[in-house]
Amino acid sequence: MKEEMPYKLQLTEKEIPTQWYNVRADMKEKPAPLVNPATGKAATLEELSQVFCEELAKQELDNDTAYVDIPGEILDFYKMYRPSPLVRAYCLEKKLDTPAHIFYKFEGNNTSGSHKLNSAIAQAFYAKAQGLKGVTTETGAGQWGTALSMACAYLGLECDVFMVKCSYEQKPFRREVMRTFGANVTPSPSDKTAVGRKILQEFPGTTGSLGCAISEAVESAVTREGRRYVLGSVLNQVLLHQSVIGLETKTALDKYGVKADVIIGCAGGGSNLGGLISPFVGQMLRGEANYQIIAIEPASCPSFTRGVYAYDFCDTGRICPLAKMYTLGSSFMPSAIHAGGLRFHGMSTILSELYHQHLIEARTVRQTEVFQAAEDFARCEGILPAPESSHAIKAAIDEALRCKESGESKNIVFGLTGTGYFDLVAYQKFNDHDLTDYIPSEEEIAASIAKLPKI
Amino acid sequence: MKEEMPYKLQLTEKEIPTQWYNVRADMKEKPAPLVNPATGKAATLEELSQVFCEELAKQELDNDTAYVDIPGEILDFYKMYRPSPLVRAYCLEKKLDTPAHIFYKFEGNNTSGSHKLNSAIAQAFYAKAQGLKGVTTETGAGQWGTALSMACAYLGLECDVFMVKCSYEQKPFRREVMRTFGANVTPSPSDKTAVGRKILQEFPGTTGSLGCAISEAVESAVTREGRRYVLGSVLNQVLLHQSVIGLETKTALDKYGVKADVIIGCAGGGSNLGGLISPFVGQMLRGEANYQIIAIEPASCPSFTRGVYAYDFCDTGRICPLAKMYTLGSSFMPSAIHAGGLRFHGMSTILSELYHQHLIEARTVRQTEVFQAAEDFARCEGILPAPESSHAIKAAIDEALRCKESGESKNIVFGLTGTGYFDLVAYQKFNDHDLTDYIPSEEEIAASIAKLPKI
């Protein structure tokens, strides 16, 4: 160690990265391109620019530029909440009585409560730079919608959020945060779009779905002047922006003379994990270092561990471009009993290709053990973690306990993506012993995989 | 300026204070002592030690020791979430187009969501050091109860929280955070105490009150073995612990070469304001510097600005010692329409004496303008503030706009005590234009002041 290690491996404002890192540049086998379902061919810049901002469409397609300058206005925004803390989990280590050293990169210390803000401000910035009036998106649990509304408020951009109706009603607090930041929040399905009106006519009592909300958001973006659609995960551009997490983590570890052995992140669409591991995977791809990288997914939605690597729709509404990814099939419906997020049927194409190349491995955890780990962590580290992040906590604890058995002093680094302030209904269920586990059957997964598009 | 000023005037872990500062030591006229209502005399160490932990009772009575060493275990806990950020509000300054420089000390970046944790860990530590099994308290809105349950979980101490029944039912999320940290949360009035059973018999449908919850907590503490009662504000000991806020603020300002001109804090019981200003007031008392210090209170509960300086009960149940303070009378009932906290009828005896000596001034703000300031602040600074803290934001904005008129570049420092994650019902009312202002009539205040105890 270069100096005595504090609780927080602190960086200064000047150590915030000024460039994002694009891991695709160092990949020999590139991730497969998005495909336009109408043409069956790789989506062009022109096609993508009808839905996304032009600069973001360029970033989506750029597999070659390793470092992208972060515009000054985005950097200024980052300075309000970054560098985020990399914390040495001294108390957790003591509680586990492990020789392992545990570190977590905490992205929850901003009002949106998660890492989503890193990409929200970038996407909003490029929308404004293009002269757009506003952006449109959907949100389920609400982390992404909150982050986007904060970014838009800061830049003076309109923000339209289609929020799945049952969440709109059951998560009024998330909705009110977005409204406080000036967003127009619409329960979906709504009568604001053709697709919404159609669904309302067919299913008058429906409480909505993420697929339907995506369809409304995309329609609303492409049919109104000066708007584009934005998305908070899965896409290459999002992983590029989220590389700020990994770059800061690496700078801090280097500063304090720590070499990571194991790097762990939860994986839903892949934005957090992809951001955290990018610079480390870059070293592996360039032959400079080696790490054990573990993606943690819920047993109820095991895209990596039980899915197939194939082209599929990103949305259940089947209107977005096709992506090649590990997927359970876009018709796979994650169990409603799962309280812990990470319910996306597919996975980022970049991470899918890295997994396919065996650069990262994947494990599943069950939600009851995830919430137990969350409670243990909260009680000693003083942070109430988001259920999504708690998947990584559970895996980090398992690794640390393995070190206890083997006597190894591994350096375990995991991503703590956000806080659980808006997940207290789930915590209440756990406190009341009302949470159970769900593991989809072979038949269930086979049935949805059988419906994959033919391409 | 010693160096270019960043967004966050960062301190290192080594710059966390290792001693608390006791402003009473530098006061020539000391704050008036607590009085035992049974004897009519100053409460003794022995009397106070029946209710409070002994070391805390000593701290309560010690008007002479200027610096108190912070025990190592408390310091280790502080290292998990301190130093808290002192932020230069560049974006707010730009929005207001003011030549003033605005700084805020943000105490909301911990899971309890407020500064209360600074004293909770200290009080829990001394309880454990005394060999107690646990501590008992009451909570209304829930910030103090959350902080205390976190501290107790960390130290392995039992934590019993009597939560006003209507809050228990209307704020289930606060309740669940406390339960996640292992606290026993009981809706008050309950059948666990004699006073609770008596009230339930007299008023079967009552939803409780803070006064009743205090009575239950104190009874539960003094009648069960190995327990003591703890309180989150008002007391001298609490202001001592909260001095860590002001000490860090002063260290950071000194480090970056900033001399504060105006220091602003919201004032309910006084724990935040007292902590923030202590070292600055100390300089004033020693004749070393001068500052304009402004306490901000809600127009609906104006203890400083419309109360009298007299001995009064701290609780509506009239079972606690009497304190000399600026008070509206312990029978004053703050309007139920007030959503913004700070509803205590009295004020810390230390702050009361400082106000009496004209070392600090006080102003009132109305809740509708407070929430408008909160929204403006959130949209440019990216933090959703607690309604309590937003009283200080409103006043800081007013000061900055005055500087704009006068052309002065004052350095304005204010305390941002916490986040508004658990106050979204109030934000919703503001978003829906359902908030109104309430200002108590002269007659209302005179009636409750007429009921002050004769001493």
PDB file of N, CA and C in Angstrom, chain A residues 6-8 10-13 76 79-83 91 109-111 150 153-154 173 175-177 179-182 375 378-384 421-422 424-425 427-428 431-432, chain B residues 6-8 10-13 76 79-83 91 109-111 150 153-154 173 175-177 179-182 375 378-384 421-422 424-425 427-428 431-432:
ATOM      1  N   PRO A   6      -7.523   4.795   3.923  1.00  0.00           N
ATOM      2  CA  PRO A   6      -8.670   5.334   4.657  1.00  0.00           C
ATOM      3  C   PRO A   6      -9.945   4.536   4.346  1.00  0.00           C
ATOM      4  N   TYR A   7     -11.029   4.910   4.976  1.00  0.00           N
ATOM      5  CA  TYR A   7     -12.321   4.277   4.682  1.00  0.00           C
ATOM      6  C   TYR A   7     -12.738   4.571   3.250  1.00  0.00           C
ATOM      7  N   LYS A   8     -12.489   5.817   2.832  1.00  0.00           N
ATOM      8  CA  LYS A   8     -12.851   6.171   1.465  1.00  0.00           C
ATOM      9  C   LYS A   8     -11.595   6.441   0.660  1.00  0.00           C
ATOM     10  N   GLN A  10     -10.379   8.299  -1.595  1.00  0.00           N
ATOM     11  CA  GLN A  10     -10.879   9.539  -2.141  1.00  0.00           C
ATOM     12  C   GLN A  10     -10.096  10.012  -3.356  1.00  0.00           C
ATOM     13  N   LEU A  11     -10.808  10.551  -4.314  1.00  0.00           N
ATOM     14  CA  LEU A  11     -10.188  11.248  -5.441  1.00  0.00           C
ATOM     15  C   LEU A  11     -10.546  12.724  -5.345  1.00  0.00           C
ATOM     16  N   THR A  12      -9.745  13.561  -5.979  1.00  0.00           N
ATOM     17  CA  THR A  12     -10.082  14.979  -6.039  1.00  0.00           C
ATOM     18  C   THR A  12     -10.898  15.238  -7.307  1.00  0.00           C
ATOM     19  N   GLU A  13     -11.460  16.428  -7.346  1.00  0.00           N
ATOM     20  CA  GLU A  13     -12.251  16.824  -8.518  1.00  0.00           C
ATOM     21  C   GLU A  13     -11.421  16.737  -9.799  1.00  0.00           C
ATOM     22  N   ASP A  76     -18.914  19.582 -15.843  1.00  0.00           N
ATOM     23  CA  ASP A  76     -19.360  20.470 -14.762  1.00  0.00           C
ATOM     24  C   ASP A  76     -20.480  19.808 -13.954  1.00  0.00           C
ATOM     25  N   LYS A  79     -19.175  17.199 -11.712  1.00  0.00           N
ATOM     26  CA  LYS A  79     -18.486  17.735 -10.532  1.00  0.00           C
ATOM     27  C   LYS A  79     -19.429  17.961  -9.360  1.00  0.00           C
ATOM     28  N   MET A  80     -20.735  18.047  -9.645  1.00  0.00           N
ATOM     29  CA  MET A  80     -21.679  18.250  -8.543  1.00  0.00           C
ATOM     30  C   MET A  80     -21.841  16.983  -7.700  1.00  0.00           C
ATOM     31  N   TYR A  81     -21.593  15.802  -8.278  1.00  0.00           N
ATOM     32  CA  TYR A  81     -21.805  14.576  -7.477  1.00  0.00           C
ATOM     33  C   TYR A  81     -20.678  13.557  -7.636  1.00  0.00           C
ATOM     34  N   ARG A  82     -19.690  13.878  -8.439  1.00  0.00           N
ATOM     35  CA  ARG A  82     -18.561  12.987  -8.618  1.00  0.00           C
ATOM     36  C   ARG A  82     -17.283  13.668  -8.119  1.00  0.00           C
ATOM     37  N   PRO A  83     -16.171  13.000  -7.893  1.00  0.00           N
ATOM     38  CA  PRO A  83     -16.031  11.545  -7.957  1.00  0.00           C
ATOM     39  C   PRO A  83     -16.895  10.864  -6.897  1.00  0.00           C
ATOM     40  N   CYS A  91     -16.006  -2.453   7.951  1.00  0.00           N
ATOM     41  CA  CYS A  91     -16.969  -3.014   8.917  1.00  0.00           C
ATOM     42  C   CYS A  91     -17.516  -4.347   8.437  1.00  0.00           C
ATOM     43  N   ASN A 109     -24.983   8.253  -4.150  1.00  0.00           N
ATOM     44  CA  ASN A 109     -24.951   9.555  -3.473  1.00  0.00           C
ATOM     45  C   ASN A 109     -25.319  10.727  -4.379  1.00  0.00           C
ATOM     46  N   ASN A 110     -26.396  10.589  -5.092  1.00  0.00           N
ATOM     47  CA  ASN A 110     -26.956  11.732  -5.822  1.00  0.00           C
ATOM     48  C   ASN A 110     -28.462  11.561  -5.773  1.00  0.00           C
ATOM     49  N   THR A 111     -29.182  12.637  -6.019  1.00  0.00           N
ATOM     50  CA  THR A 111     -30.629  12.602  -5.776  1.00  0.00           C
ATOM     51  C   THR A 111     -31.361  11.572  -6.622  1.00  0.00           C
ATOM     52  N   MET A 150     -33.795  14.990 -13.781  1.00  0.00           N
ATOM     53  CA  MET A 150     -32.788  15.866 -13.153  1.00  0.00           C
ATOM     54  C   MET A 150     -31.898  16.508 -14.212  1.00  0.00           C
ATOM     55  N   ALA A 153     -33.840  19.101 -16.225  1.00  0.00           N
ATOM     56  CA  ALA A 153     -34.085  20.322 -15.444  1.00  0.00           C
ATOM     57  C   ALA A 153     -32.836  21.192 -15.455  1.00  0.00           C
ATOM     58  N   TYR A 154     -31.684  20.552 -15.311  1.00  0.00           N
ATOM     59  CA  TYR A 154     -30.415  21.285 -15.268  1.00  0.00           C
ATOM     60  C   TYR A 154     -30.153  22.007 -16.586  1.00  0.00           C
ATOM     61  N   PHE A 173     -43.998   8.251  -5.004  1.00  0.00           N
ATOM     62  CA  PHE A 173     -42.872   9.084  -4.585  1.00  0.00           C
ATOM     63  C   PHE A 173     -41.892   9.296  -5.724  1.00  0.00           C
ATOM     64  N   ARG A 175     -42.674   9.237  -8.813  1.00  0.00           N
ATOM     65  CA  ARG A 175     -43.399  10.129  -9.720  1.00  0.00           C
ATOM     66  C   ARG A 175     -43.242  11.578  -9.248  1.00  0.00           C
ATOM     67  N   GLU A 176     -43.348  11.804  -7.937  1.00  0.00           N
ATOM     68  CA  GLU A 176     -43.285  13.174  -7.425  1.00  0.00           C
ATOM     69  C   GLU A 176     -41.875  13.752  -7.528  1.00  0.00           C
ATOM     70  N   VAL A 177     -40.847  12.922  -7.390  1.00  0.00           N
ATOM     71  CA  VAL A 177     -39.488  13.432  -7.610  1.00  0.00           C
ATOM     72  C   VAL A 177     -39.364  13.928  -9.042  1.00  0.00           C
ATOM     73  N   ARG A 179     -41.728  14.921 -11.056  1.00  0.00           N
ATOM     74  CA  ARG A 179     -42.532  16.143 -11.229  1.00  0.00           C
ATOM     75  C   ARG A 179     -41.821  17.342 -10.612  1.00  0.00           C
ATOM     76  N   THR A 180     -41.186  17.127  -9.463  1.00  0.00           N
ATOM     77  CA  THR A 180     -40.462  18.233  -8.820  1.00  0.00           C
ATOM     78  C   THR A 180     -39.350  18.743  -9.737  1.00  0.00           C
ATOM     79  N   PHE A 181     -38.767  17.836 -10.509  1.00  0.00           N
ATOM     80  CA  PHE A 181     -37.745  18.245 -11.473  1.00  0.00           C
ATOM     81  C   PHE A 181     -38.355  18.688 -12.803  1.00  0.00           C
ATOM     82  N   GLY A 182     -39.673  18.834 -12.836  1.00  0.00           N
ATOM     83  CA  GLY A 182     -40.314  19.454 -13.997  1.00  0.00           C
ATOM     84  C   GLY A 182     -40.690  18.519 -15.130  1.00  0.00           C
ATOM     85  N   GLU A 375     -29.632  -6.476   4.137  1.00  0.00           N
ATOM     86  CA  GLU A 375     -29.839  -6.116   5.543  1.00  0.00           C
ATOM     87  C   GLU A 375     -28.519  -6.187   6.319  1.00  0.00           C
ATOM     88  N   ALA A 378     -26.400  -3.209   5.270  1.00  0.00           N
ATOM     89  CA  ALA A 378     -26.913  -1.943   5.812  1.00  0.00           C
ATOM     90  C   ALA A 378     -26.533  -1.793   7.274  1.00  0.00           C
ATOM     91  N   ARG A 379     -26.675  -2.875   8.024  1.00  0.00           N
ATOM     92  CA  ARG A 379     -26.457  -2.769   9.465  1.00  0.00           C
ATOM     93  C   ARG A 379     -25.009  -2.511   9.831  1.00  0.00           C
ATOM     94  N   CYS A 380     -24.064  -2.950   8.983  1.00  0.00           N
ATOM     95  CA  CYS A 380     -22.674  -2.629   9.356  1.00  0.00           C
ATOM     96  C   CYS A 380     -22.058  -1.512   8.533  1.00  0.00           C
ATOM     97  N   GLU A 381     -22.484  -1.331   7.286  1.00  0.00           N
ATOM     98  CA  GLU A 381     -21.861  -0.281   6.469  1.00  0.00           C
ATOM     99  C   GLU A 381     -22.677   1.007   6.433  1.00  0.00           C
ATOM    100  N   GLY A 382     -23.887   0.972   7.006  1.00  0.00           N
ATOM    101  CA  GLY A 382     -24.640   2.221   7.128  1.00  0.00           C
ATOM    102  C   GLY A 382     -25.209   2.767   5.835  1.00  0.00           C
ATOM    103  N   ILE A 383     -25.378   1.922   4.839  1.00  0.00           N
ATOM    104  CA  ILE A 383     -26.005   2.345   3.583  1.00  0.00           C
ATOM    105  C   ILE A 383     -27.143   1.380   3.278  1.00  0.00           C
ATOM    106  N   LEU A 384     -28.328   1.909   2.993  1.00  0.00           N
ATOM    107  CA  LEU A 384     -29.450   1.070   2.589  1.00  0.00           C
ATOM    108  C   LEU A 384     -29.344   0.850   1.084  1.00  0.00           C
ATOM    109  N   TYR A 421     -33.975   3.696  -1.143  1.00  0.00           N
ATOM    110  CA  TYR A 421     -35.006   4.557  -0.540  1.00  0.00           C
ATOM    111  C   TYR A 421     -36.382   4.367  -1.168  1.00  0.00           C
ATOM    112  N   PHE A 422     -36.409   4.012  -2.448  1.00  0.00           N
ATOM    113  CA  PHE A 422     -37.700   3.895  -3.128  1.00  0.00           C
ATOM    114  C   PHE A 422     -38.110   2.429  -3.301  1.00  0.00           C
ATOM    115  N   LEU A 424     -38.825   0.446  -0.545  1.00  0.00           N
ATOM    116  CA  LEU A 424     -39.144   0.012   0.818  1.00  0.00           C
ATOM    117  C   LEU A 424     -40.367  -0.890   0.887  1.00  0.00           C
ATOM    118  N   VAL A 425     -41.152  -0.930  -0.180  1.00  0.00           N
ATOM    119  CA  VAL A 425     -42.228  -1.923  -0.210  1.00  0.00           C
ATOM    120  C   VAL A 425     -41.599  -3.318  -0.234  1.00  0.00           C
ATOM    121  N   TYR A 427     -38.525  -4.067   0.865  1.00  0.00           N
ATOM    122  CA  TYR A 427     -37.910  -4.297   2.179  1.00  0.00           C
ATOM    123  C   TYR A 427     -38.967  -4.681   3.211  1.00  0.00           C
ATOM    124  N   GLN A 428     -40.133  -4.032   3.125  1.00  0.00           N
ATOM    125  CA  GLN A 428     -41.205  -4.372   4.064  1.00  0.00           C
ATOM    126  C   GLN A 428     -41.593  -5.844   3.912  1.00  0.00           C
ATOM    127  N   ASN A 431     -38.948  -7.803   5.566  1.00  0.00           N
ATOM    128  CA  ASN A 431     -39.075  -7.699   7.025  1.00  0.00           C
ATOM    129  C   ASN A 431     -40.251  -8.534   7.550  1.00  0.00           C
ATOM    130  N   ASP A 432     -41.306  -8.617   6.751  1.00  0.00           N
ATOM    131  CA  ASP A 432     -42.498  -9.376   7.162  1.00  0.00           C
ATOM    132  C   ASP A 432     -42.434 -10.848   6.745  1.00  0.00           C
TER     133      ASP A 432
ATOM    134  N   PRO B   6     -12.865  24.320  -6.247  1.00  0.00           N
ATOM    135  CA  PRO B   6     -13.661  23.290  -6.922  1.00  0.00           C
ATOM    136  C   PRO B   6     -15.137  23.376  -6.515  1.00  0.00           C
ATOM    137  N   TYR B   7     -15.955  22.511  -7.066  1.00  0.00           N
ATOM    138  CA  TYR B   7     -17.367  22.453  -6.676  1.00  0.00           C
ATOM    139  C   TYR B   7     -17.495  22.012  -5.225  1.00  0.00           C
ATOM    140  N   LYS B   8     -16.680  21.049  -4.856  1.00  0.00           N
ATOM    141  CA  LYS B   8     -16.727  20.589  -3.472  1.00  0.00           C
ATOM    142  C   LYS B   8     -15.434  20.967  -2.763  1.00  0.00           C
ATOM    143  N   GLN B  10     -13.312  19.954  -0.652  1.00  0.00           N
ATOM    144  CA  GLN B  10     -13.108  18.636  -0.085  1.00  0.00           C
ATOM    145  C   GLN B  10     -12.115  18.610   1.070  1.00  0.00           C
ATOM    146  N   LEU B  11     -12.431  17.811   2.065  1.00  0.00           N
ATOM    147  CA  LEU B  11     -11.482  17.512   3.132  1.00  0.00           C
ATOM    148  C   LEU B  11     -11.095  16.046   3.038  1.00  0.00           C
ATOM    149  N   THR B  12      -9.944  15.690   3.588  1.00  0.00           N
ATOM    150  CA  THR B  12      -9.562  14.293   3.666  1.00  0.00           C
ATOM    151  C   THR B  12     -10.073  13.705   4.974  1.00  0.00           C
ATOM    152  N   GLU B  13     -10.002  12.379   5.034  1.00  0.00           N
ATOM    153  CA  GLU B  13     -10.421  11.684   6.250  1.00  0.00           C
ATOM    154  C   GLU B  13      -9.653  12.186   7.470  1.00  0.00           C
ATOM    155  N   ASP B  76     -14.421   6.174  13.943  1.00  0.00           N
ATOM    156  CA  ASP B  76     -14.458   5.169  12.877  1.00  0.00           C
ATOM    157  C   ASP B  76     -15.801   5.197  12.153  1.00  0.00           C
ATOM    158  N   LYS B  79     -16.061   8.080   9.876  1.00  0.00           N
ATOM    159  CA  LYS B  79     -15.277   7.916   8.639  1.00  0.00           C
ATOM    160  C   LYS B  79     -16.085   7.249   7.527  1.00  0.00           C
ATOM    161  N   MET B  80     -17.169   6.559   7.903  1.00  0.00           N
ATOM    162  CA  MET B  80     -17.972   5.919   6.867  1.00  0.00           C
ATOM    163  C   MET B  80     -18.780   6.932   6.058  1.00  0.00           C
ATOM    164  N   TYR B  81     -19.101   8.079   6.633  1.00  0.00           N
ATOM    165  CA  TYR B  81     -19.914   9.045   5.868  1.00  0.00           C
ATOM    166  C   TYR B  81     -19.409  10.490   5.976  1.00  0.00           C
ATOM    167  N   ARG B  82     -18.342  10.692   6.708  1.00  0.00           N
ATOM    168  CA  ARG B  82     -17.763  12.018   6.829  1.00  0.00           C
ATOM    169  C   ARG B  82     -16.357  11.997   6.225  1.00  0.00           C
ATOM    170  N   PRO B  83     -15.713  13.143   5.944  1.00  0.00           N
ATOM    171  CA  PRO B  83     -16.271  14.485   6.015  1.00  0.00           C
ATOM    172  C   PRO B  83     -17.432  14.657   5.029  1.00  0.00           C
ATOM    173  N   CYS B  91     -24.051  26.526  -9.579  1.00  0.00           N
ATOM    174  CA  CYS B  91     -25.211  26.532 -10.478  1.00  0.00           C
ATOM    175  C   CYS B  91     -26.306  27.443  -9.947  1.00  0.00           C
ATOM    176  N   ASN B 109     -25.922  13.024   2.892  1.00  0.00           N
ATOM    177  CA  ASN B 109     -25.322  11.885   2.189  1.00  0.00           C
ATOM    178  C   ASN B 109     -25.029  10.700   3.089  1.00  0.00           C
ATOM    179  N   ASN B 110     -26.014  10.313   3.882  1.00  0.00           N
ATOM    180  CA  ASN B 110     -25.902   9.050   4.615  1.00  0.00           C
ATOM    181  C   ASN B 110     -27.306   8.477   4.669  1.00  0.00           C
ATOM    182  N   THR B 111     -27.413   7.186   4.941  1.00  0.00           N
ATOM    183  CA  THR B 111     -28.707   6.527   4.779  1.00  0.00           C
ATOM    184  C   THR B 111     -29.783   7.097   5.695  1.00  0.00           C
ATOM    185  N   MET B 150     -29.790   3.052  12.972  1.00  0.00           N
ATOM    186  CA  MET B 150     -28.532   2.752  12.263  1.00  0.00           C
ATOM    187  C   MET B 150     -27.373   2.638  13.248  1.00  0.00           C
ATOM    188  N   ALA B 153     -27.700  -0.551  15.343  1.00  0.00           N
ATOM    189  CA  ALA B 153     -27.373  -1.745  14.554  1.00  0.00           C
ATOM    190  C   ALA B 153     -25.860  -1.910  14.464  1.00  0.00           C
ATOM    191  N   TYR B 154     -25.165  -0.810  14.249  1.00  0.00           N
ATOM    192  CA  TYR B 154     -23.712  -0.836  14.108  1.00  0.00           C
ATOM    193  C   TYR B 154     -23.039  -1.319  15.390  1.00  0.00           C
ATOM    194  N   PHE B 173     -42.539   3.913   5.011  1.00  0.00           N
ATOM    195  CA  PHE B 173     -41.186   3.711   4.496  1.00  0.00           C
ATOM    196  C   PHE B 173     -40.150   4.019   5.568  1.00  0.00           C
ATOM    197  N   ARG B 175     -40.662   3.762   8.685  1.00  0.00           N
ATOM    198  CA  ARG B 175     -40.800   2.635   9.610  1.00  0.00           C
ATOM    199  C   ARG B 175     -39.991   1.441   9.113  1.00  0.00           C
ATOM    200  N   GLU B 176     -40.078   1.154   7.818  1.00  0.00           N
ATOM    201  CA  GLU B 176     -39.387  -0.023   7.277  1.00  0.00           C
ATOM    202  C   GLU B 176     -37.875   0.147   7.285  1.00  0.00           C
ATOM    203  N   VAL B 177     -37.383   1.370   7.088  1.00  0.00           N
ATOM    204  CA  VAL B 177     -35.936   1.575   7.198  1.00  0.00           C
ATOM    205  C   VAL B 177     -35.498   1.222   8.616  1.00  0.00           C
ATOM    206  N   ARG B 179     -36.953  -0.741  10.768  1.00  0.00           N
ATOM    207  CA  ARG B 179     -37.051  -2.190  10.976  1.00  0.00           C
ATOM    208  C   ARG B 179     -35.891  -2.914  10.294  1.00  0.00           C
ATOM    209  N   THR B 180     -35.511  -2.446   9.107  1.00  0.00           N
ATOM    210  CA  THR B 180     -34.397  -3.075   8.403  1.00  0.00           C
ATOM    211  C   THR B 180     -33.118  -2.973   9.230  1.00  0.00           C
ATOM    212  N   PHE B 181     -32.996  -1.887   9.976  1.00  0.00           N
ATOM    213  CA  PHE B 181     -31.839  -1.734  10.853  1.00  0.00           C
ATOM    214  C   PHE B 181     -32.076  -2.390  12.219  1.00  0.00           C
ATOM    215  N   GLY B 182     -33.148  -3.155  12.341  1.00  0.00           N
ATOM    216  CA  GLY B 182     -33.329  -3.983  13.529  1.00  0.00           C
ATOM    217  C   GLY B 182     -34.031  -3.314  14.700  1.00  0.00           C
ATOM    218  N   GLU B 375     -37.639  23.583  -4.830  1.00  0.00           N
ATOM    219  CA  GLU B 375     -37.738  23.144  -6.227  1.00  0.00           C
ATOM    220  C   GLU B 375     -36.670  23.831  -7.077  1.00  0.00           C
ATOM    221  N   ALA B 378     -33.319  22.247  -6.226  1.00  0.00           N
ATOM    222  CA  ALA B 378     -33.193  20.881  -6.750  1.00  0.00           C
ATOM    223  C   ALA B 378     -32.887  20.899  -8.238  1.00  0.00           C
ATOM    224  N   ARG B 379     -33.574  21.777  -8.964  1.00  0.00           N
ATOM    225  CA  ARG B 379     -33.434  21.766 -10.426  1.00  0.00           C
ATOM    226  C   ARG B 379     -32.058  22.227 -10.882  1.00  0.00           C
ATOM    227  N   CYS B 380     -31.383  23.064 -10.101  1.00  0.00           N
ATOM    228  CA  CYS B 380     -30.049  23.460 -10.570  1.00  0.00           C
ATOM    229  C   CYS B 380     -28.915  22.786  -9.799  1.00  0.00           C
ATOM    230  N   GLU B 381     -29.114  22.444  -8.544  1.00  0.00           N
ATOM    231  CA  GLU B 381     -28.017  21.843  -7.777  1.00  0.00           C
ATOM    232  C   GLU B 381     -28.108  20.310  -7.714  1.00  0.00           C
ATOM    233  N   GLY B 382     -29.214  19.761  -8.204  1.00  0.00           N
ATOM    234  CA  GLY B 382     -29.292  18.296  -8.308  1.00  0.00           C
ATOM    235  C   GLY B 382     -29.440  17.574  -6.989  1.00  0.00           C
ATOM    236  N   ILE B 383     -29.938  18.246  -5.970  1.00  0.00           N
ATOM    237  CA  ILE B 383     -30.190  17.595  -4.683  1.00  0.00           C
ATOM    238  C   ILE B 383     -31.627  17.910  -4.283  1.00  0.00           C
ATOM    239  N   LEU B 384     -32.391  16.871  -3.928  1.00  0.00           N
ATOM    240  CA  LEU B 384     -33.753  17.084  -3.439  1.00  0.00           C
ATOM    241  C   LEU B 384     -33.659  17.343  -1.944  1.00  0.00           C
ATOM    242  N   TYR B 421     -36.209  12.641   0.535  1.00  0.00           N
ATOM    243  CA  TYR B 421     -36.736  11.379  -0.011  1.00  0.00           C
ATOM    244  C   TYR B 421     -37.993  10.901   0.699  1.00  0.00           C
ATOM    245  N   PHE B 422     -38.097  11.227   1.991  1.00  0.00           N
ATOM    246  CA  PHE B 422     -39.232  10.723   2.753  1.00  0.00           C
ATOM    247  C   PHE B 422     -40.280  11.810   2.981  1.00  0.00           C
ATOM    248  N   LEU B 424     -42.054  13.153   0.309  1.00  0.00           N
ATOM    249  CA  LEU B 424     -42.627  13.361  -1.016  1.00  0.00           C
ATOM    250  C   LEU B 424     -44.130  13.571  -0.995  1.00  0.00           C
ATOM    251  N   VAL B 425     -44.765  13.238   0.118  1.00  0.00           N
ATOM    252  CA  VAL B 425     -46.178  13.591   0.245  1.00  0.00           C
ATOM    253  C   VAL B 425     -46.302  15.118   0.258  1.00  0.00           C
ATOM    254  N   TYR B 427     -44.040  17.239  -1.035  1.00  0.00           N
ATOM    255  CA  TYR B 427     -43.708  17.716  -2.379  1.00  0.00           C
ATOM    256  C   TYR B 427     -44.893  17.541  -3.329  1.00  0.00           C
ATOM    257  N   GLN B 428     -45.594  16.408  -3.182  1.00  0.00           N
ATOM    258  CA  GLN B 428     -46.755  16.181  -4.041  1.00  0.00           C
ATOM    259  C   GLN B 428     -47.789  17.290  -3.836  1.00  0.00           C
ATOM    260  N   ASN B 431     -46.535  20.240  -5.618  1.00  0.00           N
ATOM    261  CA  ASN B 431     -46.690  20.067  -7.066  1.00  0.00           C
ATOM    262  C   ASN B 431     -48.144  20.230  -7.498  1.00  0.00           C
ATOM    263  N   ASP B 432     -49.062  19.808  -6.626  1.00  0.00           N
ATOM    264  CA  ASP B 432     -50.498  19.890  -6.940  1.00  0.00           C
ATOM    265  C   ASP B 432     -51.110  21.225  -6.490  1.00  0.00           C
TER     266      ASP B 432
END
